[in-house]
XYZ file of C-alpha atoms in Angstrom:
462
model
C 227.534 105.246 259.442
C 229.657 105.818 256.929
C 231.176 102.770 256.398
C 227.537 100.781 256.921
C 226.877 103.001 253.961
C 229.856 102.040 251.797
C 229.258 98.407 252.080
C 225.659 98.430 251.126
C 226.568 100.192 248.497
C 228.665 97.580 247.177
C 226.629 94.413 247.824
C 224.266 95.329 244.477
C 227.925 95.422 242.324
C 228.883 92.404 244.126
C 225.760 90.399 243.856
C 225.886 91.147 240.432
C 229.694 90.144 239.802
C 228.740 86.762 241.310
C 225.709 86.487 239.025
C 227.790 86.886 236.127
C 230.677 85.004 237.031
C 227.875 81.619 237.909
C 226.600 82.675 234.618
C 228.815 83.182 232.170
C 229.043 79.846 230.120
C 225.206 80.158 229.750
C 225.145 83.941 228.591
C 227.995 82.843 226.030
C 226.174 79.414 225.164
C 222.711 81.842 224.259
C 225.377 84.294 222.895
C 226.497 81.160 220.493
C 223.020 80.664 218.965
C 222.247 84.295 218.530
C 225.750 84.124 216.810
C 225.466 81.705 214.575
C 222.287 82.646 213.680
C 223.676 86.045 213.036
C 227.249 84.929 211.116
C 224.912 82.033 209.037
C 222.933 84.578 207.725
C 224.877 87.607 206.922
C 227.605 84.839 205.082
C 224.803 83.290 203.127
C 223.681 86.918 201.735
C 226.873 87.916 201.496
C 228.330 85.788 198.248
C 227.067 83.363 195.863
C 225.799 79.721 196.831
C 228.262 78.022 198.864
C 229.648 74.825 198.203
C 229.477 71.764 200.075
C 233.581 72.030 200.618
C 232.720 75.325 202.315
C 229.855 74.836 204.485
C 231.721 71.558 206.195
C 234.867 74.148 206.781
C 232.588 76.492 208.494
C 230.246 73.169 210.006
C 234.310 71.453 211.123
C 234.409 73.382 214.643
C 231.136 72.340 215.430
C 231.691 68.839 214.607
C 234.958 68.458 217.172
C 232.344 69.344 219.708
C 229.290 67.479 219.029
C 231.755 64.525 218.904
C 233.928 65.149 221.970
C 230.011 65.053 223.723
C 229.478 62.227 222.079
C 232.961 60.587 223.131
C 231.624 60.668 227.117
C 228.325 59.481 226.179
C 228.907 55.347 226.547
C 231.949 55.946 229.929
C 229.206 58.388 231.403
C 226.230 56.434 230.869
C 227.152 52.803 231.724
C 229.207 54.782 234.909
C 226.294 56.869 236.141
C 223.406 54.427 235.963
C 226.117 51.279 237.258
C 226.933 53.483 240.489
C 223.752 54.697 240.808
C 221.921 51.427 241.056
C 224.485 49.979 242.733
C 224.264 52.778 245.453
C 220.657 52.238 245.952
C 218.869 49.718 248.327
C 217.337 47.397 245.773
C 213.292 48.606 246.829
C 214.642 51.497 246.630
C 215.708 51.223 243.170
C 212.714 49.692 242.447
C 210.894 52.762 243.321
C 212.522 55.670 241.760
C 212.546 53.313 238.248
C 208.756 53.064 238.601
C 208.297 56.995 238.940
C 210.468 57.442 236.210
C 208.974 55.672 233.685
C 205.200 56.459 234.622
C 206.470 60.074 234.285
C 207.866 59.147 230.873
C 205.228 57.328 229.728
C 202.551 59.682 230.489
C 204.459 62.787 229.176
C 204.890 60.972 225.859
C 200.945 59.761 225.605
C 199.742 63.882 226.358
C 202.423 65.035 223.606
C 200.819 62.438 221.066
C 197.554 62.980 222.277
C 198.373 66.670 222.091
C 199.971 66.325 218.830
C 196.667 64.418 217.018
C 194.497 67.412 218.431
C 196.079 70.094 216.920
C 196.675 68.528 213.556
C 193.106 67.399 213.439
C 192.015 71.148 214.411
C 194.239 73.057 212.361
C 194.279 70.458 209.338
C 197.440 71.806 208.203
C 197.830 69.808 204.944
C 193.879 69.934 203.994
C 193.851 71.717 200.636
C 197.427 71.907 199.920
C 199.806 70.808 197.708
C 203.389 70.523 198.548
C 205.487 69.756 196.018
C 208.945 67.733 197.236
C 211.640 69.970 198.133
C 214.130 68.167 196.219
C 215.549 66.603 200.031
C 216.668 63.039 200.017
C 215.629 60.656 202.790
C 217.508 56.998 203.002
C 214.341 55.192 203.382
C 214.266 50.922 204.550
C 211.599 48.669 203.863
C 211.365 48.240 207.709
C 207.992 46.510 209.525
C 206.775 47.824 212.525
C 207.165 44.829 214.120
C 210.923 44.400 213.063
C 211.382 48.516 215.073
C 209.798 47.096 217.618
C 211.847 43.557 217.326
C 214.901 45.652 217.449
C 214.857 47.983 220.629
C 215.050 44.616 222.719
C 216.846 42.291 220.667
C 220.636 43.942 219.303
C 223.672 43.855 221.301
C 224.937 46.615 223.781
C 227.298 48.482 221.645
C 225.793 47.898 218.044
C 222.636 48.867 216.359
C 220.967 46.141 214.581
C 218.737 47.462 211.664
C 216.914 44.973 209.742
C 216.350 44.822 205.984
C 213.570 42.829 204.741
C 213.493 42.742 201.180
C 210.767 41.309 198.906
C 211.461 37.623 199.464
C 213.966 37.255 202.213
C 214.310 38.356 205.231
C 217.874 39.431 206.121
C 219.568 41.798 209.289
C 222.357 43.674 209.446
C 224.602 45.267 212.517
C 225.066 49.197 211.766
C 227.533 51.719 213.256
C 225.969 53.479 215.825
C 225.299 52.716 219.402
C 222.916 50.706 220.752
C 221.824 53.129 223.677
C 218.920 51.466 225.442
C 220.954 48.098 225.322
C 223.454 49.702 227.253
C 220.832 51.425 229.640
C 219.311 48.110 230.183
C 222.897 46.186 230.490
C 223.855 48.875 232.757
C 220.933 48.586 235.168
C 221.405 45.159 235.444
C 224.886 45.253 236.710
C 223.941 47.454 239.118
C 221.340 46.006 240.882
C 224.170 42.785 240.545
C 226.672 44.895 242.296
C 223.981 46.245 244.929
C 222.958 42.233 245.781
C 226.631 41.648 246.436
C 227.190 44.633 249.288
C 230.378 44.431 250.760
C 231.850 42.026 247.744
C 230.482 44.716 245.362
C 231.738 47.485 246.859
C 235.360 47.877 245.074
C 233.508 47.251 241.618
C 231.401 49.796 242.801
C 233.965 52.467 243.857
C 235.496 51.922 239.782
C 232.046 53.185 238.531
C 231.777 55.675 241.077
C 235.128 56.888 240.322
C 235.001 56.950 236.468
C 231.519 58.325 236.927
C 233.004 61.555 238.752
C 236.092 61.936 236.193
C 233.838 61.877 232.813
C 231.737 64.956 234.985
C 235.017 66.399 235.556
C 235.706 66.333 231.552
C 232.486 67.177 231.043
C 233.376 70.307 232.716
C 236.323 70.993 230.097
C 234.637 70.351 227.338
C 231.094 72.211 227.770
C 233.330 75.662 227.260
C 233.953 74.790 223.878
C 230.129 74.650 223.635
C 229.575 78.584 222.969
C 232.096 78.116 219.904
C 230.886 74.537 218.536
C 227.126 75.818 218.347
C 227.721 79.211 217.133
C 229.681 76.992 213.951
C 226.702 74.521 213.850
C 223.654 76.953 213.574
C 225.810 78.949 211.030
C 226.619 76.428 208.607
C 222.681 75.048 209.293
C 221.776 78.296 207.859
C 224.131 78.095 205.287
C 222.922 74.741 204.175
C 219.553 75.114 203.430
C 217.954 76.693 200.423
C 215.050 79.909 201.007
C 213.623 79.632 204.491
C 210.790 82.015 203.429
C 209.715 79.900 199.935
C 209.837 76.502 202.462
C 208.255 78.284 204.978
C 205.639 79.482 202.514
C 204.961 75.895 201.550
C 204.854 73.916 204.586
C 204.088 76.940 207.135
C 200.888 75.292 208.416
C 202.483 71.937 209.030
C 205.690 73.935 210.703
C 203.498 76.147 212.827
C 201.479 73.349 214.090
C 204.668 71.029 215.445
C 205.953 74.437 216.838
C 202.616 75.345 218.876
C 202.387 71.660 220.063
C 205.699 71.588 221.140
C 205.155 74.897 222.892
C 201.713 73.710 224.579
C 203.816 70.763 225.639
C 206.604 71.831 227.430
C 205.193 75.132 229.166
C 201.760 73.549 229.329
C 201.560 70.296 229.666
C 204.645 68.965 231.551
C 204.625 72.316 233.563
C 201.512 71.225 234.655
C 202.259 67.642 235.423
C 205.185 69.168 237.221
C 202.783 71.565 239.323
C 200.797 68.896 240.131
C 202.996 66.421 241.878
C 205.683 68.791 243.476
C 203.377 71.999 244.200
C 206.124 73.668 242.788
C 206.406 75.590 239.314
C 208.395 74.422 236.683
C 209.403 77.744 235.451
C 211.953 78.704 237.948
C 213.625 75.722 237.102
C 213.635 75.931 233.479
C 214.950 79.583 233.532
C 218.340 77.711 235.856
C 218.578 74.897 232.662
C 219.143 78.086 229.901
C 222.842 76.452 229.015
C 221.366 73.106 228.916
C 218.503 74.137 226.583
C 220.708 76.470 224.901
C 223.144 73.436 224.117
C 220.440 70.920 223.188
C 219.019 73.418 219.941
C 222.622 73.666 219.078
C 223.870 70.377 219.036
C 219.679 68.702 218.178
C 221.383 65.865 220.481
C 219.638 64.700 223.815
C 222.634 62.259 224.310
C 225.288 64.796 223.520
C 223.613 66.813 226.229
C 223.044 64.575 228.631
C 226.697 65.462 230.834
C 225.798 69.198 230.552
C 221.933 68.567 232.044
C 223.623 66.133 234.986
C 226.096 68.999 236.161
C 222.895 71.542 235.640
C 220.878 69.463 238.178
C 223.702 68.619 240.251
C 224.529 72.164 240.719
C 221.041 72.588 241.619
C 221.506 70.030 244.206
C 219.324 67.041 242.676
C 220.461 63.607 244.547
C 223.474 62.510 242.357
C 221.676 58.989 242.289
C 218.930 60.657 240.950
C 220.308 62.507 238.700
C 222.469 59.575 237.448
C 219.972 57.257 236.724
C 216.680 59.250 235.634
C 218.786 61.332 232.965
C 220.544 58.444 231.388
C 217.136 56.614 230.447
C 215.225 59.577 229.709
C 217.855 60.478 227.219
C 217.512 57.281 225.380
C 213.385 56.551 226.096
C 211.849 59.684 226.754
C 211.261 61.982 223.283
C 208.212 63.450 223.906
C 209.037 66.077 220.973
C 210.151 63.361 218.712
C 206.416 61.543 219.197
C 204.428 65.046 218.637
C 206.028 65.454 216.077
C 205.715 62.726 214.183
C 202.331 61.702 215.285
C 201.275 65.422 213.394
C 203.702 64.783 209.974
C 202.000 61.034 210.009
C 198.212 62.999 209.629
C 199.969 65.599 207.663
C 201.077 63.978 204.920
C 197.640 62.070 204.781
C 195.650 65.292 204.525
C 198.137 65.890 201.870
C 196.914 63.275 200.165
C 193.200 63.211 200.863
C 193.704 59.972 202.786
C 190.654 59.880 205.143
C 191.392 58.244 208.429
C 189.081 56.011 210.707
C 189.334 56.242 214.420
C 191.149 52.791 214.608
C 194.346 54.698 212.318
C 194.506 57.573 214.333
C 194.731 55.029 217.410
C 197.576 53.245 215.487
C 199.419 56.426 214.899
C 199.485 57.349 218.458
C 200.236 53.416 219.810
C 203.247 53.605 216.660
C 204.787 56.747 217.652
C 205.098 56.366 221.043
C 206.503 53.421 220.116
C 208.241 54.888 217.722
C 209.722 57.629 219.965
C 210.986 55.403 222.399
C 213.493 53.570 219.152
C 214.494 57.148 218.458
C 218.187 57.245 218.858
C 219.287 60.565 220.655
C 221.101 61.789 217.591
C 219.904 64.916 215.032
C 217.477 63.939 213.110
C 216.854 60.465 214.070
C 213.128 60.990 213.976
C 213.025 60.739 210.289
C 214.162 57.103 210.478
C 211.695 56.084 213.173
C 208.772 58.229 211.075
C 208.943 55.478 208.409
C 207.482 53.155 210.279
C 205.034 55.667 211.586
C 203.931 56.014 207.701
C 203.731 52.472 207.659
C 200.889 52.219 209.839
C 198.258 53.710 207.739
C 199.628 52.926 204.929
C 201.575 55.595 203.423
C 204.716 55.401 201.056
C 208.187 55.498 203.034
C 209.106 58.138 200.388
C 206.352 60.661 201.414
C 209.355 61.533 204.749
C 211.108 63.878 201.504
C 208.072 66.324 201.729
C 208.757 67.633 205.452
C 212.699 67.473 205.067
C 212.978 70.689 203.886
C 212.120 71.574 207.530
C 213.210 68.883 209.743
C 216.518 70.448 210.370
C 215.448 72.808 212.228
C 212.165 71.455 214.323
C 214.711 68.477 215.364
C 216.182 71.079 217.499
C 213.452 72.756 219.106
C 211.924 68.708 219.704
C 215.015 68.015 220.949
C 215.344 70.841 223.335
C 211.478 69.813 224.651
C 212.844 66.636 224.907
C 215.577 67.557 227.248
C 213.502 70.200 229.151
C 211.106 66.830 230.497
C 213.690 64.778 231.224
C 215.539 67.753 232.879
C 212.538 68.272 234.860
C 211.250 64.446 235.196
C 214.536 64.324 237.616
C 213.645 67.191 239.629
C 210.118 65.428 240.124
C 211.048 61.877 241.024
C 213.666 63.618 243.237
C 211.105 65.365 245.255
C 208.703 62.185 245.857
C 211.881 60.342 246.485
C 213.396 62.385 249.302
C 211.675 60.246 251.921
C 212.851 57.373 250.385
C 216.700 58.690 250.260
C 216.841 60.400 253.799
C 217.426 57.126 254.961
C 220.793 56.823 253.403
C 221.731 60.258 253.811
C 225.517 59.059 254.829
C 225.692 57.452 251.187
C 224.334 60.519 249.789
C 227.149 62.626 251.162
C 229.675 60.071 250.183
C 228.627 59.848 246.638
C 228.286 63.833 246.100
C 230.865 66.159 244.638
C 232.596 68.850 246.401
C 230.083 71.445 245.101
C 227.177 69.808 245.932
C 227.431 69.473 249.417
C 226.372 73.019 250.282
C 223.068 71.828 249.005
C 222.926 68.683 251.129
C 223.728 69.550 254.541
C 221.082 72.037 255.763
C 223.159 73.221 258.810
C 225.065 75.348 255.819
C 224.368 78.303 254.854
C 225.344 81.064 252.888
């Protein structure tokens, strides 16, 4: 009796010791924001102004990290989706692609749709005046058509941008990675490498293999993660000038992005997520806290694109899955980024008592979609891609300087709606998939990680 009562006793200490231990990188990764919230705002009232000198030492251990991400983005990407279309039978490839991007696509269409309703309810800018904030935008004279042009037409590891002046029409190749080139480059060789079967198969194996070390750095790096965002939000902070006069000026505007972004990802996708797995979403969002927690730091979907594949891994997702949905939702799938600029496009026209017809509003929500889908997976890259969103009824590239002043900080709450759907876009095509993958369950076991196997064979337990 005594001893029966000695080990009960313990299992509530133990069960919590093991909840901790699983835990600890996110509590420290939510500890990190809090943090740097915390150290930005107590160093900013604490002295006069700081220099630009001193907010880049405080920004510098932030920076290692959002670039050591960024240094497994292009290995992990062209690895994952390579193996994991060259895992797949071909129709089967087929399949899960074609779930994936409906779910994409009609995610993005409800968050514009979503987007146009609240601005046109709320009229944030109607009867306002917002002076500019004295932020600087590098604007191009870019064409929707030449955005468009673009997302198809550059090279896999460069960016083209073109620059169309008054008279001539010119391009230009700028640093920064071409992401969906790769993601379409990468698909093709492996559905190449999954026509040749057995001659494939060693070319295969080298993707696999690279694919599992860059998880297994992953894994180093992601606990410098409490450290590098704590350092990013706090020098953030320290950047910008009085959150309470911006937020005084363009409250409305902010409030409206923020309840849209809101209504989106605990609404809208939770919904759509309801829906098609009769399951709810929420359980699964409270298991991606790290991964959500990283992507407000860091206001990078493709920096945190290794942490959400080891998330869903660990929560047993097919690795194929996993390795192929992520990847392109990362680079096409921004439903935050097309809210939000689909309500700063009507914004800044009720700012300036621009009335807009029926056909506009349609070309807003056709451009930033569009729009969204160009978005590079970097901070911030929104504001590029809204130019050409201001372009389409007409407005001056310039008018992007009035909603700077609070860009900063709804890129990372975009960004982390942004990785929530594609986080949870997986977990979907997964489930109407696993009829389709049962059939190659011995490829499924040979393809998973150590960890993950618990979670495939059903004769384990606990």
């Amino acid at each position: 009796m005594s001893n029966s009562y000695s080990t009960s006793g313990a299992r509530p200490t133990s069960r919590w010791k093991r909840f901790v231990k699983s835990n600890l990188l996110t509590f420290l990764t939510v500890v990190g924001v809090f943090g740097g919230t915390a150290l930005g705002l107590m160093l900013k009232n604490s002295s006069e102004p700081w220099t630009q000198r001193e907010v880049m030492y405080i920004q510098y251990p932030g920076d290692l990290f959002l670039r050591m991400l960024k240094c497994l983005i292009v290995p992990l990407l062209v690895s994952s989706i390579t193996s994991a279309i060259g895992s797949l039978d071909l129709s089967m490839s087929k399949k899960i692609a074609f779930r994936a991007i409906i779910y994409y696509f009609t995610t993005t269409v409800c968050a514009v749709i979503l987007g146009i309703i609240l601005v046109s309810t709320i009229r944030p800018g109607a009867g306002r005046e917002v002076s500019n904030m004295g932020g600087k935008a590098t604007t191009r004279q870019v064409l929707t058509a030449d955005t468009l042009l673009d997302l198809v037409s550059s090279e896999p590891f460069l960016s083209l941008q073109r620059m169309p002046p008054v008279y001539k029409i010119t391009s230009e190749f700028t640093e920064g990675t071409n992401v969906l080139g790769l993601v379409m480059f990468s698909v093709v060789l492996g559905t190449c490498i999954g026509k040749m079967r057995e001659k494939g198969k060693p070319l295969l194996g080298l993707f696999e293999t690279l694919s599992e070390a860059m998880m297994i750095i992953t894994s180093w790096v992601i606990w410098i993660s409490p450290i590098g965002v704590l350092f990013l939000v706090a020098a953030k902070l320290l950047e910008m000038a009085s959150f309470v006069e911006v937020l005084g000026q363009l409250g409305w505007y902010f409030m409206t992005v923020m309840l849209g972004l809101l209504l989106h990802g605990f609404g809208t996708i939770s919904v759509i997520f309801f829906l098609t797995t009769r399951k709810m979403a929420f359980p699964y969002i409270a298991k991606m806290s790290q991964v959500l927690a990283t992507a407000f730091g860091t206001g990078s979907s493709s920096a945190t694109m290794p942490i959400t594949i080891r998330c869903l891994d660990n929560m047993g997702i097919d690795p194929r899955v996993t390795r192929f949905v992520i990847p392109v939702g990362a680079t096409i799938n921004m439903d935050g980024t097309a809210l939000y600029e689909a309500v700063a496009a009507l914004f800044i026209a009720q700012l300036r008592n621009i009335h807009l017809t029926f056909g506009h509003i349609v070309a807003v929500s056709v451009t930033a979609t569009a729009a969204s889908i160009g978005a590079a997976g970097i901070p911030q890259a929104g504001l590029i891609t809204m130019v050409m969103v201001l372009d389409t009824v007409g407005l001056p590239a310039e008018d992007v300087t009035i909603i700077i002043a609070v860009d900063w900080l709804l890129d990372r709450f975009r960004t982390t709606i942004n990785v929530m759907c594609d986080a949870l876009g997986t977990i979907l095509v997964n489930s109407l998939s696993k009829k389709d993958l049962s059939g190659d369950a011995n490829g499924h076991l040979e393809m998973a990680e150590p960890h993950e196997l618990v979670e495939l064979r059903p004769d384990q337990k606990e």
